[in-house]
Every structure is written in structure tokens, then in C-alpha cells.
Amino acid sequence: MKYHRQKKRNPLIVGGLGLLLCLSPAARAQVLDSGSILNQVESVTGEAERVSQDLESSAADAVGETQDAVNTGELTDAVDAGELIDTVNVDELTDALDVDELTDAVNAGELINAVESTLDPLTGLPERLPIVNAGGATVFVDVEVENGWRAVDRQWLVMLEPGELAALRQLDIEILEQTDFGGLGLSLLRFRVPKEIDSRDALRRLLPAALVDRFDRNHIYNPQIYNPQKADGETVPREAVQGASSICGQSLNIGMVDTAIQLDHPAFGNSRIREKSFLEQGIDQPDAHGTAVAGLFVGAIEQMPPRLPGATLYNASVFYSRNQYAQGATMMHLVEALNWLMSKDIKVINMSLSGPDNRILAATVDRVIGRGKAIVAAAGNAGPAAPPLYPAAYPGVISATAVDSEQRIYRWANRGEHVDFAAFGVSVVTARSGSEFGRESGTSMAAPVVSAFVACELAGNPGGADEVIDRLANRALDLGDPGRDPVFGYGLLQ
């Protein structure tokens, strides 16, 4: 039986469940103790009006039912979000969120496990998701692994030195490929293991000691935009578009690692875009996210000129479709993409994506930066209490966060000492797949703006990444606490 307005509601349950639905997946994962709950409560109550608006706009996507008798220790498998929204308003939510009572009354672990209807399509992925080609054959399987991350099923990567392959051939593993990446000075072996040794601890006991710190899963990474093609709802007619000016007009090259781009989009009629796909033949390649990011680099939207009108954009397409709104990119494909971009005459690579700390990614990023390229990465949309996401949190990477038109931080933006700069990234107008224009939100939308500033700074004043950061820090608008802070970094680039 569904809840109706006339039924008596426990405000703690309503408030607690409403709070959980407002949190992004990685942020929900942090709600495992009272300290973490307190962090999330403080974040939500500080932005109550915007939480209410987000709930209302997402109600149509959340489907399910809740039983007539619900207590704080047990939640049913289904939640009717539409009726839940009807029962919650901002006053009830903030009144109900007494931290001490919520901590005592609600088992956060049970609450998280029970809520299967969510605002983020990634949490709706099955534990095992076969990725198939046009002929219906499974190319690989996208699975959930440790700590809620995802990876290619039982696939691992190891960085090899000459002569080490022979020792690995003696192990109970299936060698899939060995690839030398000349641009990175890196040799990678991709292999599959039996289920019984599919863990880091098990492999540490099997692999030679010299390889223990040089292997990791073939993890899967996500673009950092909130519900691509649906963010903030409406499509924007061209006549309604107005806004940003070019950042610089120099002739320069810039790189990005993303989804495919809709190359025939009217926004790119006079743009120079070079694209290469690194996906296996026949795998569906989405183009929504890459089109939106490219639109902020070189797209012309009615009277709004491109931010980099003189640029040639090199795009490495690495993302495959998981469902209508979710995409994934494997670690192996990211390495292939970065290796290709190393061969181009570019100074800046934009990575509007994020995922777990990975030894292979860390080594690859370090080599890219060591060879004189700057990497700008989206800080992530996991929420203010979430742990750092990568590659944005690696040393040397320029981390970009998002603010809205009133210079307020994007409510789902990750925070931390690694954040470098903020840029407008909330409800920004850009190109959309399907030859449309619309508004998108997320740190993915801020990253290309920061990348454009970095590229222009390097074009006019060559130097290393540290010098560029110092120069941009001097021109950034300081927001939040004086000086660099974990919310806005050095401040807003505009």
C-alpha cells in the first residue's frame, strides 16, 4: 500500500530518506557513521531551498513503492518517490533532521542498502553489466568491485619492465595483450584471473615482489556531469542564448578525453575537431557528454562565440554506453587515449571524468605531466563530504570545480585541498547531442573553461604548470575563505 497525505508519517523516516535521495552515490557511501551523517545534514540544511527544487525536478525519474508499515530499522525494497515528494517540504525536512535523533533512530547502512531508486543512473546499474557489440556479442563485462567502484570483470593491468613477462607466463592467469605505449614510455600487460584470485591481496601473494606496486584493476571511470541530456531540464532555443566571450583567439591545440562528439552539430560548423575512437568495433559510442564539453571549447552558440575560436580540438573517444544516461571508460582505454594525445602538439588535456585511485592511472598521469603537458580534471560530483576523486586529486593535476551564476559552489561538487580553480559550471548553455542547445551542470562543465584559461596562458606565456597556476591564481576572483580554500581553490576564473 502506498503512503498518502492523510496517513501519519514519522518525520525522522521522511527526513532521513529525503536526505539520502538528495545525496549523490559516493556521498551516500560516506553516510556510515554519525560524523558522516552530520556532514551531509549540514550540507543539505544549508541549501534547503535548492534541495527542494532538485527533489521536485527529479520526482518523475524515481519510481517504486513503500510498504504501509515502515520502521527505522527496516526499509522496503521500493520507494514511490513521487508520493514521497508530496509528503516532504523544506520545513518538514529541516525540522526532522535532528542529528542526534537521526543517528540513534536510523541505521545508515541499512538505509543506504534499501534505497534502490535514485537520482543517479549509475546506482541503477546491475552488479554485472555485459557490454555488447552491434552483433550482440559480449565484448567485456562491467562489474561492481571493492568499495562500490566498477571494473572490467576479472581484468587487471600491470606495468612491465623488460624480461618480466616470462615470470608471469608461469602463473594461473590468461594473458590478453601486452602493449607498448611509446608516447608514455610505458609497457602494459592486460590479463584475466580466475574468480578465486580476483583480489589485490590474492594477487600480491602470486605476483613477483617487484610487481606488487605496479598492478591494479582495469577500473572504469565516469564522466562528471549530472544526468547528461537532462541536467536542469529544458532545451534552450537559440534566440534565448547569450553570455560568455572568447578567452583568447590564439591558434593553439588542445586535447580532451571524453565521449564521442556530434561532429555535424551546428555549433561546430566552423570548428576544427580531430577525433579518434579507442573502443572496440561495434560498441555503442555515446556523444552527449563530449558534445557538451566540446561546445564549451570551440562551439559557437548563436551570438556567443567559442571560448577558443582559434583552437584545434583533439578528442580521444573512450566512453561506451551503459544505459540511456550513464557511460563508462576503462582504464586501458584511458591509457591508450593519453598515449595518442602525447603524439599531438598540445599543451593541455581536459579530463572531465573521475573514478578511483589507480596505480596505472597515477603512473600515466605522472608521465604525461613529466613530459610537459598540463592535465585539467573535473573535481567530481560526489558531494561535499565525499573523498577525493581521480585524476583530479593527483599531484600536478589542475582540479576544476563548478559555481553557479551567483558564484555559489555547485552543491554536488567534491571538495578538498587539491581543488585549484572554480569556473561557471551550473546551468551553463552549451551544445547538446541531437543538434540542440541546452543547459548542463557539473564539474565537467567547469573543467573545459579552466582548461581554456590554462591553454591561453601557456600560449601567451610559456612555462611549466606551476608557473601557470601562479599566474592564474593572481587573476582569479577569490571566493570563500581568503586565499586558497578547499571549496573554491584559488578562486573563480572568468
Short mmCIF file of C-alpha atoms in Angstrom, two decimals:
data_model
loop_
_atom_site.label_atom_id
_atom_site.label_comp_id
_atom_site.label_asym_id
_atom_site.label_seq_id
_atom_site.Cartn_x
_atom_site.Cartn_y
_atom_site.Cartn_z
CA MET A 1 0.00 0.00 0.00
CA LYS A 2 1.30 3.46 -0.83
CA TYR A 3 1.53 6.35 1.56
CA HIS A 4 -0.97 9.17 1.12
CA ARG A 5 -1.10 12.61 2.61
CA GLN A 6 -3.70 11.68 5.21
CA LYS A 7 -1.56 8.91 6.67
CA LYS A 8 0.53 9.70 9.72
CA ARG A 9 4.21 9.97 8.84
CA ASN A 10 7.23 9.54 11.03
CA PRO A 11 9.21 12.76 10.35
CA LEU A 12 12.53 11.03 11.05
CA ILE A 13 11.94 8.45 8.34
CA VAL A 14 10.66 11.02 5.87
CA GLY A 15 13.51 13.40 6.62
CA GLY A 16 16.19 10.70 6.62
CA LEU A 17 15.03 9.12 3.37
CA GLY A 18 14.60 12.52 1.75
CA LEU A 19 18.17 13.38 2.71
CA LEU A 20 19.54 10.13 1.28
CA LEU A 21 17.73 10.65 -2.03
CA CYS A 22 19.29 14.10 -2.25
CA LEU A 23 22.81 12.75 -1.99
CA SER A 24 24.97 11.56 -4.86
CA PRO A 25 26.07 7.87 -4.78
CA ALA A 26 29.60 8.46 -3.50
CA ALA A 27 28.27 10.87 -0.88
CA ARG A 28 25.70 8.28 0.25
CA ALA A 29 28.53 5.84 0.68
CA GLN A 30 30.03 8.19 3.27
CA VAL A 31 26.90 8.12 5.44
CA LEU A 32 28.11 5.20 7.51
CA ASP A 33 28.55 6.84 10.91
CA SER A 34 27.23 9.79 12.85
CA GLY A 35 30.09 12.07 11.81
CA SER A 36 29.39 11.45 8.16
CA ILE A 37 25.64 11.93 8.68
CA LEU A 38 26.39 15.26 10.36
CA ASN A 39 28.44 16.40 7.38
CA GLN A 40 25.61 15.59 4.96
CA VAL A 41 22.96 17.21 7.19
CA GLU A 42 24.93 20.42 7.44
CA SER A 43 25.34 20.50 3.66
CA VAL A 44 21.66 19.88 2.92
CA THR A 45 20.12 22.18 5.52
CA GLY A 46 22.36 24.99 4.35
CA GLU A 47 20.80 24.74 0.90
CA ALA A 48 17.26 23.67 1.75
CA GLU A 49 15.55 25.60 -1.00
CA ARG A 50 17.75 24.13 -3.72
CA VAL A 51 17.36 20.62 -2.30
CA SER A 52 13.61 21.00 -2.53
CA GLN A 53 13.85 22.12 -6.15
CA ASP A 54 16.12 19.19 -7.02
CA LEU A 55 13.68 16.73 -5.46
CA GLU A 56 10.79 18.17 -7.37
CA SER A 57 12.56 18.17 -10.73
CA SER A 58 13.71 14.56 -10.28
CA ALA A 59 10.45 13.11 -8.95
CA ALA A 60 9.37 11.80 -12.34
CA ASP A 61 12.52 9.66 -12.57
CA ALA A 62 12.24 7.94 -9.20
CA VAL A 63 9.80 5.04 -9.20
CA GLY A 64 8.76 2.41 -6.62
CA GLU A 65 6.57 1.73 -3.64
CA THR A 66 7.00 1.77 0.13
CA GLN A 67 5.10 -0.57 2.47
CA ASP A 68 2.39 0.68 4.82
CA ALA A 69 4.34 -0.20 7.91
CA VAL A 70 7.92 1.11 7.80
CA ASN A 71 10.23 1.45 10.80
CA THR A 72 13.68 2.95 11.22
CA GLY A 73 15.44 -0.40 11.17
CA GLU A 74 13.83 -1.72 8.00
CA LEU A 75 13.10 -0.07 4.70
CA THR A 76 11.28 -1.80 1.90
CA ASP A 77 12.85 -2.58 -1.45
CA ALA A 78 10.82 0.03 -3.29
CA VAL A 79 10.06 3.70 -2.78
CA ASP A 80 7.41 5.73 -4.58
CA ALA A 81 9.44 8.92 -4.95
CA GLY A 82 6.58 10.86 -6.47
CA GLU A 83 4.38 10.41 -3.41
CA LEU A 84 7.38 10.83 -1.11
CA ILE A 85 8.00 14.25 -2.62
CA ASP A 86 4.36 15.13 -1.94
CA THR A 87 4.84 14.33 1.75
CA VAL A 88 8.04 16.33 2.18
CA ASN A 89 8.54 20.06 2.21
CA VAL A 90 11.55 22.05 3.26
CA ASP A 91 10.20 22.88 6.72
CA GLU A 92 9.39 19.25 7.50
CA LEU A 93 12.78 18.15 6.24
CA THR A 94 14.78 20.63 8.28
CA ASP A 95 12.60 20.10 11.38
CA ALA A 96 13.07 16.36 11.13
CA LEU A 97 16.84 16.44 10.71
CA ASP A 98 17.85 16.42 14.35
CA VAL A 99 21.31 14.88 14.10
CA ASP A 100 21.28 13.10 17.46
CA GLU A 101 17.85 11.57 16.92
CA LEU A 102 18.66 10.64 13.34
CA THR A 103 21.86 8.92 14.40
CA ASP A 104 20.04 6.96 17.12
CA ALA A 105 17.00 6.09 15.07
CA VAL A 106 18.40 5.26 11.65
CA ASN A 107 20.92 2.61 10.73
CA ALA A 108 22.66 4.39 7.87
CA GLY A 109 24.00 1.19 6.35
CA GLU A 110 20.53 -0.38 6.16
CA LEU A 111 19.10 2.87 4.79
CA ILE A 112 21.67 3.07 2.00
CA ASN A 113 21.25 -0.60 1.07
CA ALA A 114 17.48 -0.31 0.96
CA VAL A 115 17.18 2.72 -1.29
CA GLU A 116 17.43 1.37 -4.82
CA SER A 117 15.55 4.13 -6.61
CA THR A 118 17.93 7.03 -7.06
CA LEU A 119 18.56 10.29 -8.87
CA ASP A 120 21.83 8.99 -10.36
CA PRO A 121 21.59 6.35 -13.12
CA LEU A 122 24.92 4.81 -12.10
CA THR A 123 23.44 3.36 -8.92
CA GLY A 124 20.80 1.66 -11.04
CA LEU A 125 23.41 -0.45 -12.81
CA PRO A 126 23.21 -4.18 -12.18
CA GLU A 127 26.06 -5.91 -10.37
CA ARG A 128 27.12 -7.40 -13.71
CA LEU A 129 26.53 -5.48 -16.94
CA PRO A 130 27.58 -7.15 -20.23
CA ILE A 131 28.84 -4.64 -22.79
CA VAL A 132 27.89 -5.96 -26.22
CA ASN A 133 28.71 -5.00 -29.78
CA ALA A 134 26.31 -4.41 -32.66
CA GLY A 135 26.12 -8.15 -33.31
CA GLY A 136 25.06 -8.90 -29.74
CA ALA A 137 28.36 -10.49 -28.71
CA THR A 138 29.70 -9.65 -25.25
CA VAL A 139 32.95 -7.70 -25.52
CA PHE A 140 33.52 -7.44 -21.75
CA VAL A 141 31.51 -7.33 -18.53
CA ASP A 142 31.26 -4.18 -16.38
CA VAL A 143 31.03 -5.31 -12.72
CA GLU A 144 30.92 -3.86 -9.24
CA VAL A 145 34.11 -4.40 -7.24
CA GLU A 146 35.60 -3.23 -3.94
CA ASN A 147 34.33 -0.04 -2.30
CA GLY A 148 31.48 0.33 -4.78
CA TRP A 149 33.77 1.05 -7.75
CA ARG A 150 33.36 -0.71 -11.06
CA ALA A 151 35.85 -2.50 -13.28
CA VAL A 152 36.11 -4.91 -16.19
CA ASP A 153 35.32 -8.37 -14.82
CA ARG A 154 38.48 -10.09 -13.51
CA GLN A 155 40.78 -7.93 -15.64
CA TRP A 156 43.99 -6.47 -14.26
CA LEU A 157 46.79 -4.32 -15.64
CA VAL A 158 50.47 -4.44 -14.73
CA MET A 159 53.34 -2.17 -15.75
CA LEU A 160 56.17 -4.34 -17.04
CA GLU A 161 59.89 -3.87 -17.29
CA PRO A 162 61.90 -5.84 -19.90
CA GLY A 163 62.20 -9.53 -19.05
CA GLU A 164 59.31 -9.66 -16.56
CA LEU A 165 56.75 -11.27 -18.87
CA ALA A 166 58.33 -14.72 -18.64
CA ALA A 167 57.66 -14.95 -14.91
CA LEU A 168 54.00 -14.05 -15.42
CA ARG A 169 53.51 -16.76 -18.01
CA GLN A 170 54.07 -19.33 -15.28
CA LEU A 171 51.06 -18.11 -13.27
CA ASP A 172 47.43 -19.20 -13.48
CA ILE A 173 46.37 -16.15 -15.46
CA GLU A 174 45.13 -15.52 -19.00
CA ILE A 175 47.31 -13.02 -20.81
CA LEU A 176 45.09 -10.86 -23.03
CA GLU A 177 47.53 -8.36 -24.52
CA GLN A 178 50.83 -6.60 -23.99
CA THR A 179 51.04 -3.06 -25.34
CA ASP A 180 53.99 -0.69 -25.52
CA PHE A 181 52.95 2.95 -25.26
CA GLY A 182 55.84 4.87 -26.77
CA GLY A 183 54.44 8.31 -26.02
CA LEU A 184 54.27 7.46 -22.33
CA GLY A 185 57.33 5.24 -22.10
CA LEU A 186 55.11 2.57 -20.61
CA SER A 187 54.53 -1.15 -21.28
CA LEU A 188 51.23 -2.59 -20.02
CA LEU A 189 50.12 -6.19 -19.72
CA ARG A 190 46.37 -6.80 -19.54
CA PHE A 191 45.38 -10.15 -18.07
CA ARG A 192 42.37 -12.03 -16.68
CA VAL A 193 42.39 -14.09 -13.50
CA PRO A 194 40.21 -16.92 -12.16
CA LYS A 195 37.46 -15.84 -9.80
CA GLU A 196 39.19 -17.32 -6.74
CA ILE A 197 42.18 -14.97 -7.05
CA ASP A 198 40.29 -11.88 -8.24
CA SER A 199 41.51 -9.58 -5.45
CA ARG A 200 44.54 -7.48 -4.79
CA ASP A 201 45.51 -9.49 -1.70
CA ALA A 202 45.39 -12.78 -3.61
CA LEU A 203 47.44 -11.42 -6.49
CA ARG A 204 50.02 -9.86 -4.17
CA ARG A 205 50.80 -13.37 -2.97
CA LEU A 206 51.20 -14.67 -6.52
CA LEU A 207 52.97 -11.91 -8.41
CA PRO A 208 56.72 -11.36 -8.17
CA ALA A 209 57.61 -8.93 -5.39
CA ALA A 210 58.89 -6.36 -7.89
CA LEU A 211 55.40 -6.05 -9.41
CA VAL A 212 53.41 -5.59 -6.20
CA ASP A 213 53.20 -1.81 -6.55
CA ARG A 214 52.80 -1.84 -10.34
CA PHE A 215 49.45 -3.53 -10.89
CA ASP A 216 45.81 -2.61 -10.44
CA ARG A 217 42.32 -3.38 -11.74
CA ASN A 218 41.10 -2.32 -15.15
CA HIS A 219 38.83 0.16 -13.37
CA ILE A 220 36.01 2.04 -15.06
CA TYR A 221 35.67 5.83 -14.91
CA ASN A 222 32.65 8.11 -15.24
CA PRO A 223 32.00 11.49 -16.87
CA GLN A 224 31.27 14.25 -14.35
CA ILE A 225 28.03 15.79 -15.48
CA TYR A 226 24.73 15.38 -13.64
CA ASN A 227 22.41 13.25 -15.77
CA PRO A 228 23.64 14.23 -19.26
CA GLN A 229 20.86 15.50 -21.56
CA LYS A 230 18.60 16.04 -18.54
CA ALA A 231 20.54 18.49 -16.39
CA ASP A 232 18.29 21.38 -15.45
CA GLY A 233 15.68 20.14 -17.83
CA GLU A 234 14.90 22.33 -20.76
CA THR A 235 16.30 22.70 -24.21
CA VAL A 236 17.30 26.30 -24.89
CA PRO A 237 16.17 27.98 -28.12
CA ARG A 238 18.99 29.71 -29.94
CA GLU A 239 17.41 33.12 -29.66
CA ALA A 240 17.48 32.82 -25.86
CA VAL A 241 21.22 32.23 -25.66
CA GLN A 242 23.56 34.94 -24.56
CA GLY A 243 26.70 35.13 -22.48
CA ALA A 244 30.37 34.26 -22.44
CA SER A 245 33.03 35.80 -24.62
CA SER A 246 36.18 34.28 -26.05
CA ILE A 247 39.03 33.68 -23.64
CA CYS A 248 41.73 34.07 -26.26
CA GLY A 249 42.00 33.96 -30.05
CA GLN A 250 45.43 32.38 -30.41
CA SER A 251 45.96 29.48 -32.76
CA LEU A 252 46.52 26.58 -30.41
CA ASN A 253 45.86 22.87 -30.00
CA ILE A 254 44.04 21.39 -27.02
CA GLY A 255 43.16 17.81 -26.11
CA MET A 256 40.31 16.11 -24.32
CA VAL A 257 39.47 12.56 -23.23
CA ASP A 258 35.72 12.09 -23.35
CA THR A 259 32.80 10.52 -25.19
CA ALA A 260 32.47 10.96 -28.93
CA ILE A 261 31.36 14.36 -30.24
CA GLN A 262 28.45 15.02 -32.59
CA LEU A 263 30.72 16.45 -35.26
CA ASP A 264 27.88 17.66 -37.50
CA HIS A 265 26.29 19.71 -34.72
CA PRO A 266 25.53 23.26 -35.94
CA ALA A 267 27.64 24.63 -33.08
CA PHE A 268 30.74 23.18 -34.74
CA GLY A 269 30.17 24.45 -38.26
CA ASN A 270 33.41 26.45 -38.25
CA SER A 271 35.30 24.42 -35.68
CA ARG A 272 38.39 22.29 -36.14
CA ILE A 273 37.92 18.99 -34.34
CA ARG A 274 40.04 15.86 -34.73
CA GLU A 275 38.62 12.74 -33.13
CA LYS A 276 39.81 9.16 -32.65
CA SER A 277 37.88 6.33 -31.02
CA PHE A 278 39.58 3.77 -28.80
CA LEU A 279 36.58 1.50 -28.34
CA GLU A 280 36.33 -1.97 -29.83
CA GLN A 281 34.48 -2.02 -33.13
CA GLY A 282 30.72 -2.26 -32.84
CA ILE A 283 30.38 -0.93 -29.27
CA ASP A 284 27.81 1.84 -28.97
CA GLN A 285 29.54 5.20 -28.57
CA PRO A 286 27.50 7.92 -26.83
CA ASP A 287 28.15 11.52 -27.81
CA ALA A 288 26.18 13.64 -25.32
CA HIS A 289 28.89 14.40 -22.80
CA GLY A 290 31.67 15.02 -25.32
CA THR A 291 29.42 17.28 -27.37
CA ALA A 292 28.64 19.40 -24.30
CA VAL A 293 32.31 19.67 -23.28
CA ALA A 294 33.46 20.43 -26.84
CA GLY A 295 30.74 23.08 -27.08
CA LEU A 296 32.40 24.97 -24.25
CA PHE A 297 35.74 24.86 -26.04
CA VAL A 298 35.03 25.54 -29.70
CA GLY A 299 31.25 25.71 -30.08
CA ALA A 300 29.51 28.82 -31.41
CA ILE A 301 26.03 29.17 -29.95
CA GLU A 302 24.04 31.88 -31.75
CA GLN A 303 25.66 35.18 -30.72
CA MET A 304 28.03 33.55 -28.21
CA PRO A 305 31.46 32.99 -29.80
CA PRO A 306 33.66 29.99 -28.99
CA ARG A 307 35.89 30.39 -25.96
CA LEU A 308 38.81 29.24 -28.11
CA PRO A 309 37.94 30.34 -31.67
CA GLY A 310 41.47 29.68 -32.95
CA ALA A 311 41.85 26.22 -31.41
CA THR A 312 42.06 22.79 -32.95
CA LEU A 313 40.45 20.29 -30.58
CA TYR A 314 41.76 16.72 -30.39
CA ASN A 315 39.24 14.37 -28.82
CA ALA A 316 40.02 10.83 -27.69
CA SER A 317 36.70 8.96 -27.55
CA VAL A 318 36.80 6.31 -24.80
CA PHE A 319 33.30 6.05 -23.30
CA TYR A 320 30.77 3.31 -24.01
CA SER A 321 27.05 3.32 -23.16
CA ARG A 322 25.82 1.62 -20.01
CA ASN A 323 22.24 2.86 -20.21
CA GLN A 324 20.48 5.90 -21.64
CA TYR A 325 22.29 8.34 -19.35
CA ALA A 326 25.33 6.51 -17.95
CA GLN A 327 28.67 5.90 -19.66
CA GLY A 328 31.93 4.23 -18.70
CA ALA A 329 35.56 4.25 -19.80
CA THR A 330 38.06 1.53 -18.92
CA MET A 331 41.49 2.24 -17.50
CA MET A 332 43.11 0.57 -20.53
CA HIS A 333 41.26 2.88 -22.91
CA LEU A 334 42.30 5.92 -20.89
CA VAL A 335 45.96 4.94 -21.24
CA GLU A 336 45.52 4.45 -25.00
CA ALA A 337 43.85 7.86 -25.27
CA LEU A 338 46.55 9.70 -23.33
CA ASN A 339 49.27 7.96 -25.32
CA TRP A 340 47.66 9.21 -28.57
CA LEU A 341 47.36 12.76 -27.28
CA MET A 342 51.04 12.70 -26.35
CA SER A 343 51.81 12.46 -30.07
CA LYS A 344 49.94 15.71 -30.79
CA ASP A 345 51.31 19.22 -30.45
CA ILE A 346 49.14 20.10 -27.48
CA LYS A 347 49.90 21.64 -24.10
CA VAL A 348 46.66 20.96 -22.20
CA ILE A 349 44.50 17.83 -21.86
CA ASN A 350 40.98 18.13 -20.41
CA MET A 351 39.64 15.12 -18.47
CA SER A 352 36.04 15.75 -17.39
CA LEU A 353 35.87 12.33 -15.75
CA SER A 354 36.61 10.72 -12.42
CA GLY A 355 36.90 7.47 -10.55
CA PRO A 356 39.08 5.61 -8.05
CA ASP A 357 42.74 5.97 -7.25
CA ASN A 358 44.52 3.51 -9.54
CA ARG A 359 48.25 2.79 -9.73
CA ILE A 360 48.19 2.63 -13.52
CA LEU A 361 46.34 5.94 -13.81
CA ALA A 362 48.67 7.60 -11.30
CA ALA A 363 51.75 6.47 -13.23
CA THR A 364 50.25 7.50 -16.58
CA VAL A 365 49.26 10.97 -15.35
CA ASP A 366 52.70 11.44 -13.82
CA ARG A 367 54.34 10.64 -17.17
CA VAL A 368 52.04 12.97 -19.10
CA ILE A 369 52.83 15.86 -16.75
CA GLY A 370 56.52 14.93 -16.70
CA ARG A 371 56.60 15.33 -20.48
CA GLY A 372 55.39 18.90 -20.30
CA LYS A 373 51.63 18.54 -20.71
CA ALA A 374 49.11 20.09 -18.32
CA ILE A 375 46.11 17.99 -17.25
CA VAL A 376 42.91 19.70 -16.09
CA ALA A 377 40.37 17.37 -14.48
CA ALA A 378 36.87 17.75 -13.07
CA ALA A 379 36.92 17.68 -9.26
CA GLY A 380 33.87 15.39 -9.29
CA ASN A 381 30.18 15.49 -8.43
CA ALA A 382 30.13 13.12 -5.44
CA GLY A 383 29.20 15.74 -2.84
CA PRO A 384 30.94 17.93 -0.26
CA ALA A 385 31.57 15.07 2.21
CA ALA A 386 32.90 12.59 -0.36
CA PRO A 387 36.54 11.53 -0.54
CA PRO A 388 38.79 12.80 -3.35
CA LEU A 389 38.24 11.51 -6.88
CA TYR A 390 40.88 10.89 -9.52
CA PRO A 391 42.67 12.02 -11.63
CA ALA A 392 41.74 15.45 -10.17
CA ALA A 393 43.32 14.65 -6.79
CA TYR A 394 46.71 13.54 -8.15
CA PRO A 395 49.66 15.88 -7.56
CA GLY A 396 50.28 18.13 -10.54
CA VAL A 397 46.76 17.83 -11.97
CA ILE A 398 44.80 21.09 -12.10
CA SER A 399 41.48 20.39 -10.42
CA ALA A 400 38.36 22.30 -11.52
CA THR A 401 35.19 22.84 -9.52
CA ALA A 402 31.91 24.49 -10.54
CA VAL A 403 29.96 27.53 -9.38
CA ASP A 404 26.65 28.98 -10.46
CA SER A 405 25.85 32.42 -11.88
CA GLU A 406 25.73 33.84 -8.34
CA GLN A 407 29.19 32.45 -7.56
CA ARG A 408 27.84 29.78 -5.22
CA ILE A 409 29.52 26.40 -5.23
CA TYR A 410 27.78 23.60 -7.13
CA ARG A 411 26.03 21.63 -4.41
CA TRP A 412 27.38 18.22 -5.54
CA ALA A 413 30.96 19.37 -6.14
CA ASN A 414 33.72 17.47 -4.37
CA ARG A 415 35.83 19.50 -2.00
CA GLY A 416 39.38 19.18 -0.76
CA GLU A 417 42.84 20.69 -0.57
CA HIS A 418 43.51 19.54 -4.15
CA VAL A 419 40.88 21.88 -5.68
CA ASP A 420 42.66 24.57 -7.74
CA PHE A 421 40.13 26.76 -9.56
CA ALA A 422 36.41 27.35 -9.96
CA ALA A 423 34.58 28.21 -13.18
CA PHE A 424 30.94 28.59 -14.16
CA GLY A 425 29.51 25.09 -14.47
CA VAL A 426 25.91 25.22 -13.24
CA SER A 427 23.10 25.54 -15.77
CA VAL A 428 25.55 26.64 -18.45
CA VAL A 429 24.41 26.79 -22.07
CA THR A 430 26.25 24.51 -24.46
CA ALA A 431 25.76 22.17 -27.40
CA ARG A 432 23.66 19.05 -26.93
CA SER A 433 23.58 15.79 -28.80
CA GLY A 434 20.77 15.82 -31.33
CA SER A 435 21.77 19.20 -32.81
CA GLU A 436 20.22 21.02 -29.87
CA PHE A 437 21.37 23.57 -27.32
CA GLY A 438 20.64 23.34 -23.62
CA ARG A 439 21.78 23.83 -20.06
CA GLU A 440 24.10 21.39 -18.31
CA SER A 441 25.55 21.26 -14.80
CA GLY A 442 28.53 19.62 -13.19
CA THR A 443 32.25 19.96 -12.65
CA SER A 444 32.58 18.51 -16.17
CA MET A 445 31.27 21.82 -17.46
CA ALA A 446 33.72 23.87 -15.39
CA ALA A 447 36.80 21.85 -16.40
CA PRO A 448 36.91 22.94 -20.10
CA VAL A 449 36.65 26.59 -19.06
CA VAL A 450 39.63 26.16 -16.72
CA SER A 451 41.43 24.21 -19.47
CA ALA A 452 40.84 27.09 -21.88
CA PHE A 453 42.35 29.58 -19.43
CA VAL A 454 45.37 27.32 -18.92
CA ALA A 455 45.82 26.86 -22.69
CA CYS A 456 45.63 30.61 -23.32
CA GLU A 457 48.08 31.32 -20.51
CA LEU A 458 50.55 28.78 -21.92
CA ALA A 459 50.14 30.15 -25.45
CA GLY A 460 50.95 33.68 -24.36
CA ASN A 461 53.45 32.95 -21.59
CA PRO A 462 55.17 29.58 -21.95
CA GLY A 463 56.20 27.90 -18.75
CA GLY A 464 55.50 24.94 -16.53
CA ALA A 465 52.23 24.04 -14.82
CA ASP A 466 53.35 25.60 -11.53
CA GLU A 467 54.05 28.95 -13.18
CA VAL A 468 50.69 28.84 -14.95
CA ILE A 469 48.86 28.13 -11.71
CA ASP A 470 50.61 31.02 -10.00
CA ARG A 471 49.70 33.44 -12.79
CA LEU A 472 46.09 32.30 -12.93
CA ALA A 473 45.82 32.42 -9.13
CA ASN A 474 46.76 36.10 -9.27
CA ARG A 475 43.91 36.88 -11.66
CA ALA A 476 41.26 34.60 -10.10
CA LEU A 477 38.40 36.14 -8.13
CA ASP A 478 38.88 34.98 -4.54
CA LEU A 479 35.72 33.33 -3.19
CA GLY A 480 35.03 31.78 0.20
CA ASP A 481 37.78 31.99 2.82
CA PRO A 482 40.62 34.40 1.99
CA GLY A 483 43.30 32.75 -0.11
CA ARG A 484 43.17 29.20 -1.37
CA ASP A 485 40.46 27.06 0.24
CA PRO A 486 39.08 23.51 -0.24
CA VAL A 487 35.81 24.74 -1.77
CA PHE A 488 36.85 27.24 -4.48
CA GLY A 489 40.60 26.65 -4.63
CA TYR A 490 42.36 29.86 -5.64
CA GLY A 491 39.08 31.30 -6.85
CA LEU A 492 36.91 31.87 -9.90
CA LEU A 493 38.32 32.15 -13.43
CA GLN A 494 36.01 34.30 -15.55
#
